[in-house]
C-alpha positions as YAML, in Angstrom:
chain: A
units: angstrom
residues:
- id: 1
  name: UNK
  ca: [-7.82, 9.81, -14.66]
- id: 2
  name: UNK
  ca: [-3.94, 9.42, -13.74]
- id: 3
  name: UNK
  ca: [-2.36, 6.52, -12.68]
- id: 4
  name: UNK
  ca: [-1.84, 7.66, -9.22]
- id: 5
  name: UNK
  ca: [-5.56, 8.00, -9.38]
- id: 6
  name: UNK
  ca: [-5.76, 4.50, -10.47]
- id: 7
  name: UNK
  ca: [-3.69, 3.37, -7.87]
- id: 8
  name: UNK
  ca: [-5.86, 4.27, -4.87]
- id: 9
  name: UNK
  ca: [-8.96, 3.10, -6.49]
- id: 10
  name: UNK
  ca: [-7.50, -0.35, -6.99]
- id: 11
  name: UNK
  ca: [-6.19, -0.19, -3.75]
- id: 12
  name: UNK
  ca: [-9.49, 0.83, -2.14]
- id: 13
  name: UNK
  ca: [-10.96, -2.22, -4.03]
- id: 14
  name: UNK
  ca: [-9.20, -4.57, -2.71]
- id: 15
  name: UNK
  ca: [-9.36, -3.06, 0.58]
- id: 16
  name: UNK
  ca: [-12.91, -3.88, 0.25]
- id: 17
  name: UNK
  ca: [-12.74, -7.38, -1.53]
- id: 18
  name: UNK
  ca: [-10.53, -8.38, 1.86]
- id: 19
  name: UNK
  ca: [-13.59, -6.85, 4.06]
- id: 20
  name: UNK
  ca: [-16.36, -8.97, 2.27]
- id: 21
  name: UNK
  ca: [-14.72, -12.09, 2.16]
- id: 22
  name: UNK
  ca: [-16.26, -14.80, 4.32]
- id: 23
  name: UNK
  ca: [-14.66, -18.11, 3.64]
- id: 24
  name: UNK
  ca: [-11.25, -18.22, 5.40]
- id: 25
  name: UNK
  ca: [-9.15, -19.16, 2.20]
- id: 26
  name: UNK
  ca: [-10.63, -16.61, 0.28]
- id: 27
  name: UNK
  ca: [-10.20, -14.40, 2.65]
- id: 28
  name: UNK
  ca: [-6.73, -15.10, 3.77]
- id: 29
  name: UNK
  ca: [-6.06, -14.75, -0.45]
- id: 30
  name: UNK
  ca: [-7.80, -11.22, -0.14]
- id: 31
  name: UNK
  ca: [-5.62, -9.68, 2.59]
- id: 32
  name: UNK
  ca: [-2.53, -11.08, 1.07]
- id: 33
  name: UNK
  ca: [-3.44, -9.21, -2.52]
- id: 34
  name: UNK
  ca: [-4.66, -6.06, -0.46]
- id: 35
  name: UNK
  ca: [-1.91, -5.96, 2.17]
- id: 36
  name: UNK
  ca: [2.16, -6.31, 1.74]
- id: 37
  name: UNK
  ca: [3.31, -8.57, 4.38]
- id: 38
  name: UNK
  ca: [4.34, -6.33, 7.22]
- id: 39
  name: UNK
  ca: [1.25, -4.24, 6.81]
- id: 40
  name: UNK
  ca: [-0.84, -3.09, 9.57]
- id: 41
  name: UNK
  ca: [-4.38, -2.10, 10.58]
- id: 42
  name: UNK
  ca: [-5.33, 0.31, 13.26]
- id: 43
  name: UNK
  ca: [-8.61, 1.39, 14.33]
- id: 44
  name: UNK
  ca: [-9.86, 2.34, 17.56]
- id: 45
  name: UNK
  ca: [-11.01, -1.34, 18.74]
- id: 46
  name: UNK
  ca: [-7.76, -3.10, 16.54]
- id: 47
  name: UNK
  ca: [-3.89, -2.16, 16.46]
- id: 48
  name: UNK
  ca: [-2.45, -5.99, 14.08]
- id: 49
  name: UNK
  ca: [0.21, -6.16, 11.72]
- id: 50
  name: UNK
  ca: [0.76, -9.01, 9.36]
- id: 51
  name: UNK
  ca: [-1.60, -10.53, 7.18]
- id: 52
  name: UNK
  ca: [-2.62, -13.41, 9.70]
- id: 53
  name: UNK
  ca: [-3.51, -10.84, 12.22]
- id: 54
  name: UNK
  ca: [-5.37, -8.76, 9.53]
- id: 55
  name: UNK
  ca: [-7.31, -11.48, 8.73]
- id: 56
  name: UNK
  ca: [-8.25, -12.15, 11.89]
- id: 57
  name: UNK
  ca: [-9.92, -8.86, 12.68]
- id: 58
  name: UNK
  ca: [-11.78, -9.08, 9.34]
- id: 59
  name: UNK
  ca: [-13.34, -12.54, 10.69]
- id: 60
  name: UNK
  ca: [-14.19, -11.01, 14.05]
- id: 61
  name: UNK
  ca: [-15.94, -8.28, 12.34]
- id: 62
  name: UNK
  ca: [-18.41, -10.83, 10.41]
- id: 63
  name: UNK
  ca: [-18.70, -12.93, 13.69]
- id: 64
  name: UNK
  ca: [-19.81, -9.34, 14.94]
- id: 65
  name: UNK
  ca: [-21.82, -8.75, 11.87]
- id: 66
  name: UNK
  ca: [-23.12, -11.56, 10.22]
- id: 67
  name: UNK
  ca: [-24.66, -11.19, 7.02]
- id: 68
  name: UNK
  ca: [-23.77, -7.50, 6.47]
- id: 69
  name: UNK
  ca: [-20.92, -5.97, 3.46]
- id: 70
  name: UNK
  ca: [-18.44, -3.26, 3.78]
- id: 71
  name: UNK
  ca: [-19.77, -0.83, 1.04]
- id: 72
  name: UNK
  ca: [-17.38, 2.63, -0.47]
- id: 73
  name: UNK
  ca: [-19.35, 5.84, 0.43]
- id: 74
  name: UNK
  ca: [-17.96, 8.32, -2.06]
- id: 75
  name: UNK
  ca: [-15.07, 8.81, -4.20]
- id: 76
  name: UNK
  ca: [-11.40, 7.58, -3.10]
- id: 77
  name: UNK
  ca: [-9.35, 10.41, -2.39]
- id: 78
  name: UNK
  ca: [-5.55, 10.37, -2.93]
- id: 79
  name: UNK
  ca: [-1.99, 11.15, -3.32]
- id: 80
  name: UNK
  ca: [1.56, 9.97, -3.78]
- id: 81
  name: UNK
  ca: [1.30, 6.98, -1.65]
- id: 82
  name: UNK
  ca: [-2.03, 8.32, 0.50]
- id: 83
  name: UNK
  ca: [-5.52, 7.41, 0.14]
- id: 84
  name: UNK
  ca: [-8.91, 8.16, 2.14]
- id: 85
  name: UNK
  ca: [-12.15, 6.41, 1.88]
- id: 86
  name: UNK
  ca: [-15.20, 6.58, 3.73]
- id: 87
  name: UNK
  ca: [-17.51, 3.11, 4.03]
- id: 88
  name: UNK
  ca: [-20.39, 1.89, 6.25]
- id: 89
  name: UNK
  ca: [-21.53, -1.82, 7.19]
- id: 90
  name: UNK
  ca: [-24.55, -2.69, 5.69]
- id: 91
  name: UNK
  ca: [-26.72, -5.38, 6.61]
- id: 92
  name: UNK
  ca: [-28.08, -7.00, 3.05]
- id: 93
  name: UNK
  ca: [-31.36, -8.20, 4.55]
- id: 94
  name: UNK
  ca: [-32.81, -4.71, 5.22]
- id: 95
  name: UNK
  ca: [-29.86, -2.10, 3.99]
- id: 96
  name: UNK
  ca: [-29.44, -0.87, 7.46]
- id: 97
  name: UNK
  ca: [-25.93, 0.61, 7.99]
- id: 98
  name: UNK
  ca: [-25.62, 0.58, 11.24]
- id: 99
  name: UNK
  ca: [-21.53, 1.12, 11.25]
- id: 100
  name: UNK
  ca: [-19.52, 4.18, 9.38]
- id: 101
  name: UNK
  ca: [-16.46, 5.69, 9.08]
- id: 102
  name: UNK
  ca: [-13.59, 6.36, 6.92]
- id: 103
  name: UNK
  ca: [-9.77, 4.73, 6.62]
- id: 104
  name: UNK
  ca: [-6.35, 6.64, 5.33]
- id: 105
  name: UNK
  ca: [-4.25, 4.17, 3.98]
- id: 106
  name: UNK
  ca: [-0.72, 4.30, 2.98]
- id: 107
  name: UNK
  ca: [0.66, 2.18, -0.16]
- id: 108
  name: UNK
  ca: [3.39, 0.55, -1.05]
- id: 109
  name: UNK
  ca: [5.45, 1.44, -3.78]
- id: 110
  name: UNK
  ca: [3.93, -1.70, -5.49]
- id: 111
  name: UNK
  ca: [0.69, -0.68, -4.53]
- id: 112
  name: UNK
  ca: [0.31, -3.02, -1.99]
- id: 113
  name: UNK
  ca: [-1.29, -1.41, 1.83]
- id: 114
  name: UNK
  ca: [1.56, -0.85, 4.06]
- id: 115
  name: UNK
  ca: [-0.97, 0.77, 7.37]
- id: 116
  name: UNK
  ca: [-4.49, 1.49, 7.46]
- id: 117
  name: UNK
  ca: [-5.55, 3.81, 10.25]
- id: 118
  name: UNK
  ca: [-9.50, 3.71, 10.30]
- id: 119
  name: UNK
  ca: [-12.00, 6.19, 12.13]
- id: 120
  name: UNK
  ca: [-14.98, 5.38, 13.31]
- id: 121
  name: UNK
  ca: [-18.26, 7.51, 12.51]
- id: 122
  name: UNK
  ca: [-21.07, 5.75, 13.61]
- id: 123
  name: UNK
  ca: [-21.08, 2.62, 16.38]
- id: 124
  name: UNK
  ca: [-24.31, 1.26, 17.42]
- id: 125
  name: UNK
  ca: [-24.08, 1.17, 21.28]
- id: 126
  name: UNK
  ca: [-22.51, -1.99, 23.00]
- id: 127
  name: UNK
  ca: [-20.61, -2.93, 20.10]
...
């Protein structure tokens, strides 16, 4: 495995750590590690930059959700400072997974997320 491989797994990982954190400081600790500063997040319901705005959307999405985790489907993909993902929601009561998609993120050179642009598979209706 290469670094560069190594690099968008780790990235990915934290990606997710910042997703399925629930407490506000250990969140807010999460999307600092995962993002740089001036990073961003764009999806089709979410267009933030900066970590408190980040973070904000991540603790919208378990107000949404409650009781579900962002889970990897499949391998991370990457190169130079591009990685893709795919992940669903899953509820951890029945292993539902009622939300899907995949994200292309864009690293720092430190390995940091500098813009996430996510894609959304599968919505239930009327969220």
């Amino acid at each position: 495995m290469s670094s560069n491989t190594d690099r968008h797994q780790t990235a990915a990982a934290r990606y997710f750590e910042a997703w399925n954190a629930t407490e506000p400081e250990a969140l807010a600790k999460a999307v600092a590690e995962a993002w740089a500063p001036e990073g961003s997040y764009t999806d089709p319901l979410a267009d933030v930059t900066g970590h408190a705005q980040i973070t904000a959307v991540i603790a919208a999405a378990h107000e949404q959700f409650p009781g579900f985790v962002f889970r990897p489907l499949g391998a991370v993909d990457g190169h130079h400072d591009t990685a893709r993902f795919g992940w669903e929601l899953v509820n951890e009561a029945d292993g539902s997974a009622p939300v899907a998609g995949f994200d292309v993120v864009t690293l720092s050179e430190g390995g940091r997320i500098l813009r996430v642009l996510g894609f959304l598979d599968r919505v239930p209706a009327g969220a």
